[in-house]
XYZ file of C-alpha atoms in Angstrom:
481
model
C 28.961 -43.690 -11.588
C 27.015 -41.805 -8.915
C 27.668 -38.294 -7.648
C 26.386 -37.059 -4.278
C 24.846 -33.586 -4.243
C 25.407 -31.909 -0.875
C 24.264 -28.659 0.738
C 26.857 -26.149 -0.476
C 28.639 -23.506 1.589
C 26.748 -20.455 0.307
C 28.729 -17.866 2.234
C 31.330 -17.559 4.932
C 28.779 -17.256 7.740
C 26.130 -19.635 6.370
C 25.892 -22.961 8.236
C 22.556 -24.343 7.040
C 19.926 -23.970 4.347
C 16.312 -24.864 3.617
C 15.380 -26.692 0.420
C 12.490 -24.587 -0.862
C 11.987 -26.259 -4.254
C 13.412 -29.096 -6.314
C 13.634 -27.967 -9.935
C 14.201 -31.552 -11.118
C 12.538 -34.781 -10.022
C 13.795 -38.365 -9.784
C 14.429 -39.704 -13.292
C 14.871 -36.257 -14.857
C 17.861 -35.505 -17.035
C 19.995 -32.559 -15.893
C 22.915 -30.807 -17.556
C 26.003 -29.478 -15.807
C 25.387 -25.976 -14.371
C 21.626 -26.317 -14.873
C 19.662 -25.249 -11.734
C 18.818 -28.315 -9.641
C 17.131 -26.858 -6.553
C 16.363 -23.627 -4.712
C 17.781 -23.075 -1.253
C 16.890 -20.442 1.320
C 19.348 -19.299 3.981
C 19.103 -16.570 6.589
C 20.780 -14.288 4.046
C 19.360 -14.979 0.600
C 17.341 -17.345 -1.599
C 19.434 -18.918 -4.376
C 19.248 -21.432 -7.181
C 21.961 -24.096 -6.952
C 23.226 -25.638 -10.207
C 24.216 -29.265 -10.697
C 28.008 -29.733 -10.668
C 27.764 -32.338 -13.429
C 25.257 -33.711 -15.922
C 23.340 -36.971 -15.635
C 20.060 -38.269 -14.234
C 18.560 -37.519 -10.818
C 18.417 -40.985 -9.277
C 17.595 -40.070 -5.652
C 16.252 -37.100 -3.706
C 17.184 -37.555 -0.046
C 15.883 -34.316 1.503
C 12.310 -33.156 0.826
C 11.230 -29.604 0.131
C 10.928 -27.572 3.314
C 13.692 -29.448 5.155
C 16.471 -27.412 6.811
C 19.855 -29.147 6.861
C 23.473 -28.326 7.654
C 26.092 -27.467 5.072
C 27.571 -30.698 3.690
C 24.395 -32.783 4.136
C 23.671 -35.216 1.262
C 20.680 -33.903 -0.649
C 20.464 -35.986 -3.819
C 22.312 -38.379 -6.092
C 23.010 -37.799 -9.795
C 23.875 -40.871 -11.873
C 25.260 -41.451 -15.345
C 22.208 -43.517 -16.297
C 18.487 -43.209 -15.654
C 17.039 -45.083 -12.658
C 16.215 -48.709 -13.575
C 12.730 -48.825 -12.025
C 10.348 -47.160 -9.611
C 10.044 -43.454 -9.145
C 12.890 -43.365 -6.613
C 11.165 -40.551 -4.792
C 11.288 -42.206 -1.373
C 14.290 -41.172 0.683
C 17.046 -43.654 1.337
C 16.773 -45.492 4.682
C 19.559 -43.430 6.189
C 17.738 -40.247 5.257
C 14.199 -41.402 6.028
C 14.452 -40.737 9.745
C 15.896 -37.299 9.077
C 13.171 -36.577 6.533
C 10.481 -36.921 9.203
C 11.967 -34.216 11.383
C 10.352 -31.210 9.718
C 7.797 -31.619 6.920
C 7.556 -28.982 4.198
C 4.648 -27.208 5.848
C 6.728 -26.381 8.895
C 10.042 -25.225 7.485
C 11.901 -23.032 7.806
C 11.074 -22.383 11.459
C 11.121 -18.777 12.500
C 10.928 -19.457 16.241
C 13.887 -18.070 18.232
C 16.209 -20.493 19.976
C 15.506 -18.799 23.298
C 11.793 -19.046 24.181
C 9.715 -15.927 24.548
C 9.201 -14.737 28.150
C 5.775 -16.363 28.237
C 7.270 -19.671 27.187
C 10.007 -19.628 29.807
C 7.412 -20.108 32.522
C 6.231 -23.355 30.929
C 7.664 -26.526 32.479
C 9.264 -28.745 29.865
C 6.984 -31.275 28.198
C 7.836 -34.958 28.311
C 9.978 -36.326 25.491
C 9.009 -39.570 23.701
C 10.924 -41.796 26.157
C 9.278 -40.294 29.264
C 5.632 -41.502 29.092
C 4.381 -44.659 30.743
C 4.427 -47.754 28.509
C 0.731 -47.479 27.728
C -1.628 -44.494 28.056
C -3.634 -44.684 31.285
C -6.453 -42.172 31.328
C -7.355 -42.898 34.957
C -6.108 -40.325 37.477
C -4.873 -43.113 39.740
C -2.448 -44.371 37.129
C -1.113 -40.889 36.543
C -0.362 -40.431 40.234
C 1.223 -43.851 40.888
C 4.417 -43.597 42.971
C 7.686 -43.754 41.085
C 8.916 -46.743 43.161
C 5.964 -49.000 42.401
C 7.175 -52.461 41.413
C 4.952 -52.659 38.347
C 4.989 -51.549 35.733
C 8.759 -51.094 35.623
C 10.289 -48.383 33.435
C 10.138 -49.787 29.910
C 13.085 -50.611 27.752
C 13.728 -48.201 24.887
C 10.748 -48.371 22.567
C 10.985 -48.876 18.831
C 10.811 -45.924 16.479
C 7.630 -43.902 17.106
C 4.693 -44.689 14.906
C 1.342 -43.080 14.397
C -1.488 -43.876 16.742
C 0.378 -44.932 19.908
C -0.126 -41.825 22.051
C 0.451 -38.089 21.961
C 4.214 -38.282 22.296
C 4.764 -41.176 19.924
C 2.855 -39.618 17.030
C 5.046 -38.526 14.158
C 5.684 -34.806 14.518
C 8.561 -32.377 14.566
C 9.697 -30.480 17.691
C 8.145 -27.327 16.220
C 4.757 -28.996 15.835
C 5.048 -30.490 19.339
C 5.666 -27.018 20.755
C 2.769 -25.543 18.778
C 0.414 -28.245 20.069
C 1.481 -27.512 23.645
C 1.062 -23.756 23.220
C -2.486 -24.223 21.947
C -3.451 -26.769 24.599
C -4.414 -29.464 22.110
C -4.451 -33.236 22.530
C -2.197 -34.662 19.792
C -4.053 -37.967 19.798
C -7.150 -36.099 18.600
C -5.375 -34.460 15.640
C -5.523 -36.241 12.319
C -2.111 -36.149 10.651
C -2.168 -35.549 6.904
C 1.588 -35.680 6.379
C 3.542 -38.632 5.045
C 3.098 -41.713 7.228
C 0.427 -40.013 9.340
C 2.760 -37.217 10.431
C 1.038 -34.265 12.101
C 1.935 -31.065 10.262
C 1.740 -27.443 11.281
C -1.281 -27.046 9.026
C -3.043 -29.896 10.852
C -2.447 -28.169 14.194
C -3.793 -24.837 12.949
C -6.866 -26.546 11.506
C -7.509 -28.403 14.779
C -6.934 -25.241 16.790
C -9.604 -23.332 14.867
C -12.305 -25.893 15.755
C -11.193 -27.315 19.127
C -12.945 -26.472 22.375
C -10.794 -24.917 25.144
C -8.793 -27.611 26.999
C -9.891 -28.640 30.479
C -6.681 -27.283 32.023
C -7.615 -23.808 30.820
C -11.196 -23.858 32.176
C -12.312 -20.892 34.297
C -12.798 -23.193 37.288
C -9.055 -23.629 37.571
C -9.393 -27.405 38.133
C -6.550 -29.395 36.615
C -7.394 -31.862 33.863
C -7.482 -35.388 35.324
C -5.350 -37.014 32.625
C -2.862 -36.935 31.157
C -0.880 -34.830 33.662
C -0.187 -31.480 32.048
C 1.560 -28.278 33.053
C -0.391 -25.106 33.643
C -0.946 -22.838 30.640
C 2.339 -21.300 29.527
C 1.104 -17.713 29.635
C -1.858 -15.706 30.884
C -4.649 -15.379 28.361
C -3.965 -11.639 28.078
C -0.536 -12.334 26.615
C -1.619 -14.927 24.079
C -2.035 -13.688 20.494
C -5.599 -13.475 19.315
C -6.441 -16.356 17.020
C -8.360 -15.715 13.821
C -10.400 -18.621 12.496
C -10.717 -18.559 8.696
C -14.254 -17.971 7.496
C -15.836 -19.736 4.565
C -14.215 -18.515 1.355
C -11.052 -17.177 3.062
C -7.693 -18.141 1.639
C -5.023 -19.273 4.116
C -1.494 -18.406 2.928
C 1.264 -19.764 5.217
C 4.214 -17.424 5.665
C 7.191 -18.569 3.637
C 10.832 -18.324 4.659
C 11.457 -14.799 3.405
C 8.313 -13.434 5.085
C 9.277 -14.989 8.419
C 12.858 -13.749 8.291
C 11.823 -10.256 7.211
C 9.380 -10.068 10.105
C 11.985 -11.293 12.601
C 14.550 -8.774 11.400
C 12.165 -5.817 11.349
C 10.713 -6.549 14.793
C 14.230 -6.951 16.194
C 15.276 -3.655 14.605
C 12.365 -1.738 16.114
C 13.178 -3.236 19.514
C 16.899 -2.431 19.165
C 17.217 1.026 17.610
C 15.726 4.285 18.848
C 14.052 5.086 15.521
C 13.635 8.728 14.504
C 12.473 10.040 11.102
C 13.606 13.182 9.308
C 12.713 14.227 5.758
C 13.362 16.982 3.223
C 11.889 17.974 -0.118
C 14.252 18.046 -3.101
C 13.900 19.988 -6.350
C 15.060 17.528 -9.033
C 14.980 20.068 -11.878
C 18.728 19.903 -12.515
C 18.704 16.099 -12.428
C 15.659 15.952 -14.705
C 17.266 18.133 -17.372
C 20.215 15.746 -17.602
C 17.915 12.715 -17.674
C 15.893 14.182 -20.546
C 18.992 15.152 -22.515
C 20.617 11.696 -22.215
C 17.549 9.427 -22.066
C 17.806 7.898 -25.538
C 21.596 7.650 -25.640
C 21.670 6.050 -22.191
C 18.991 3.471 -23.063
C 20.803 2.532 -26.281
C 24.200 2.247 -24.642
C 23.283 0.666 -21.293
C 20.129 -1.267 -22.213
C 18.021 0.126 -19.349
C 16.438 3.441 -18.350
C 18.242 6.149 -16.408
C 16.329 6.613 -13.144
C 16.755 9.008 -10.234
C 18.336 6.321 -8.049
C 21.953 6.550 -9.343
C 21.892 10.338 -8.833
C 20.720 9.844 -5.235
C 23.359 7.178 -4.560
C 26.054 9.486 -5.905
C 24.801 12.397 -3.784
C 24.774 10.161 -0.714
C 28.415 9.210 -1.213
C 29.385 12.884 -1.394
C 27.376 13.847 1.700
C 28.834 11.050 3.840
C 32.288 12.604 3.507
C 31.020 15.439 5.727
C 28.711 13.342 7.912
C 30.499 10.015 8.419
C 28.362 8.839 11.353
C 25.497 8.150 8.979
C 27.648 5.362 7.485
C 28.127 3.409 10.709
C 27.078 0.361 12.717
C 26.290 -0.155 16.389
C 28.265 -2.852 18.199
C 27.081 -3.183 21.789
C 27.828 0.100 23.528
C 30.041 1.550 20.797
C 29.645 3.055 17.336
C 31.793 1.763 14.472
C 32.171 4.425 11.769
C 32.913 2.893 8.359
C 35.181 4.781 5.980
C 34.273 2.541 3.055
C 30.736 2.860 1.738
C 29.091 -0.489 0.997
C 25.674 0.606 -0.199
C 22.712 -1.755 0.151
C 19.939 -1.228 -2.413
C 16.586 -2.732 -1.424
C 15.125 -4.813 -4.269
C 11.498 -5.911 -4.504
C 11.233 -9.560 -5.575
C 8.057 -9.165 -7.639
C 5.995 -8.621 -4.452
C 7.371 -11.887 -3.045
C 9.842 -10.356 -0.610
C 12.583 -7.789 -0.201
C 16.361 -8.133 -0.284
C 19.200 -5.601 -0.158
C 22.241 -6.609 -2.253
C 25.337 -4.498 -1.684
C 27.300 -2.237 -4.039
C 30.862 -2.434 -2.692
C 32.952 0.744 -2.332
C 30.225 2.938 -3.788
C 32.119 6.106 -2.858
C 34.879 5.320 -5.370
C 32.572 4.856 -8.390
C 31.170 7.289 -10.921
C 27.469 7.415 -11.492
C 27.432 5.342 -14.675
C 29.210 2.454 -12.938
C 26.903 2.765 -9.910
C 23.873 2.491 -12.184
C 25.266 -0.605 -13.915
C 26.043 -2.419 -10.677
C 22.694 -1.600 -9.075
C 20.898 -2.858 -12.183
C 22.926 -6.073 -12.279
C 22.331 -6.840 -8.585
C 18.594 -6.187 -8.891
C 18.202 -8.450 -11.919
C 20.161 -11.308 -10.350
C 18.251 -10.917 -7.083
C 14.955 -11.462 -8.917
C 16.401 -14.512 -10.688
C 17.666 -15.891 -7.344
C 21.246 -15.813 -8.570
C 22.838 -13.825 -5.747
C 25.328 -15.425 -3.396
C 24.864 -14.793 0.350
C 28.090 -12.768 0.416
C 26.504 -10.262 -1.987
C 23.951 -9.249 0.640
C 26.393 -9.081 3.566
C 28.494 -6.219 4.831
C 26.298 -3.265 3.889
C 27.027 -0.047 5.796
C 23.959 1.939 4.653
C 20.735 1.058 2.802
C 18.584 2.921 0.286
C 15.015 1.741 -0.318
C 13.271 3.101 -3.389
C 9.486 3.023 -3.613
C 9.390 6.080 -5.852
C 8.457 4.087 -8.920
C 4.994 3.597 -7.396
C 4.509 7.329 -6.843
C 4.697 7.277 -3.034
C 4.791 10.548 -1.114
C 6.821 9.589 1.958
C 7.898 6.229 3.412
C 9.116 5.642 6.968
C 11.510 2.679 6.600
C 12.920 0.425 9.319
C 16.685 0.398 9.877
C 18.609 -2.570 8.485
C 20.553 -3.800 11.541
C 23.278 -3.234 12.619
C 23.359 -0.094 10.446
C 22.297 3.217 11.989
C 20.259 4.717 9.153
C 18.234 3.944 6.024
C 17.111 6.353 3.304
C 13.764 6.153 1.496
C 13.518 7.747 -1.951
C 9.894 8.416 -2.830
C 8.010 9.542 -5.919
C 8.983 12.646 -7.868
C 5.937 14.735 -8.819
C 5.564 17.971 -10.743
C 4.362 20.705 -8.428
C 4.084 24.492 -8.456
C 6.810 25.945 -6.242
C 8.179 29.362 -5.436
C 11.595 29.965 -6.999
C 13.856 32.979 -7.111
C 14.179 34.501 -10.588
C 17.344 35.992 -12.165
C 16.428 39.420 -10.904
C 16.006 38.204 -7.355
C 12.243 38.321 -7.385
C 10.038 35.344 -6.462
C 8.202 33.473 -9.175
C 5.968 30.434 -9.503
C 7.454 27.531 -11.467
C 6.515 23.912 -12.147
C 9.289 21.687 -10.807
C 9.792 17.931 -10.196
C 9.709 17.607 -6.398
C 10.406 14.517 -4.304
C 10.955 13.596 -0.655
C 14.042 12.022 0.914
C 13.104 10.384 4.228
C 15.808 9.224 6.641
C 15.142 6.753 9.456
C 18.035 6.974 11.916
C 19.156 5.584 15.252
C 19.186 8.175 18.029
C 22.028 6.275 19.709
C 24.358 7.232 16.843
C 23.654 10.966 16.503
C 21.023 13.642 17.067
C 18.401 15.453 15.019
C 20.615 18.351 13.979
C 23.170 15.926 12.512
C 20.482 14.065 10.548
C 18.937 17.304 9.263
C 22.319 18.718 8.209
C 23.141 15.491 6.371
C 19.866 15.616 4.414
C 20.408 19.294 3.638
C 23.804 18.424 2.181
C 22.250 15.695 0.028
C 19.610 18.131 -1.218
C 22.226 20.732 -2.095
C 24.193 18.165 -4.093
C 21.143 16.974 -6.035
C 20.039 20.521 -6.794
C 23.405 22.045 -7.745
C 25.904 19.351 -8.827
C 27.220 19.299 -12.406
C 25.425 16.119 -13.408
C 26.221 16.609 -17.081
C 29.876 15.907 -16.345
C 28.935 12.646 -14.633
C 27.521 11.201 -17.863
C 30.192 12.230 -20.357
């Protein structure tokens, strides 16, 4: 008996996913609930388990391919495949498998072209070229009503070597070739079946001479007919050709999506930064007193982060606009606090899983949930819904001893808090008799990036002052008993 493995619905708003890695190959034995493949969506990277045990008899979608929810990905059978490696996709999937090779997916290009691309006339699709390439200018300018040659009947499936449009390539690669003014017939495809990959285009671009259409003389290239360059040279990004010994590391899915989101955030929100110094002496005393008991009972160390999250929840009660989102020309103030905690994925990316209803939880429960989310994020075991719906985000680089970090707002939220390193420093404190004295105290910075559309500087400063007061004066001992 065979079982189809399809792209699962990994969240209410998720409609597609990219296969980033197959954890099993054709012929491998797999147990029920054992991870079968990794999938990347616009929300999260996850491992997907097999719904039943058996043998992987077919893999229909290669790594790097982006497909819709419900698409057949693989087949699991009761018995091992009879012969052959079975790695080739089934005929029905073969055509789909050529759409986007692993080197090109997932594609980070926006659906709407950049302004420079809008000026570019559309390039011909595979059915538009003449039946055979004619390099002579006369053939390119032949009138449309000429009796011969007549418009050809639909051609068979494109194959390598026919002409630029019939070479095997994805729409993304075709666009990249056009942007760089390259001749596809001069690019050697290293992908399956001679397919031109994104890597092939970048390699050709680093060694190719400027195309004739872009020559300073302004004369159009004689053949094939081509549109003018899509953007002035001043607007084109500067290309960097790798030197001997350089390592070329293509951006993966999480790097592309992070970049898209951060650039969009900077273009959307009027970013302002405000920071305060906090004396963590009161917090540190409680941490020292409960360090061993906490580690034994909870299984992990007690850090500053749960104290900061708890102080944030208290401060928001007085400054609710910090816990808000922008929707068009209006501000939506959230009265439930869904706290996103940025998690570093072992230097391989950043994700912010969400602690739901953080304002209704004591510090011990906050610490447990933040720890659980961070561990599952690093194991790629989060569901997309666990990173959705955050109303405020805390990013914590303090473990690396940073002084101050200026974070970028996590859209559509209006603020993000950076918690940096806590360092012992000499500070002036007021003694019991009211006189000033020098003391060594653990001091750290809280830095708030906020959206000037939501509130003003005085509001942000007052909010941070309230957080500082809570951290410096709250009865933290009672929180841990």
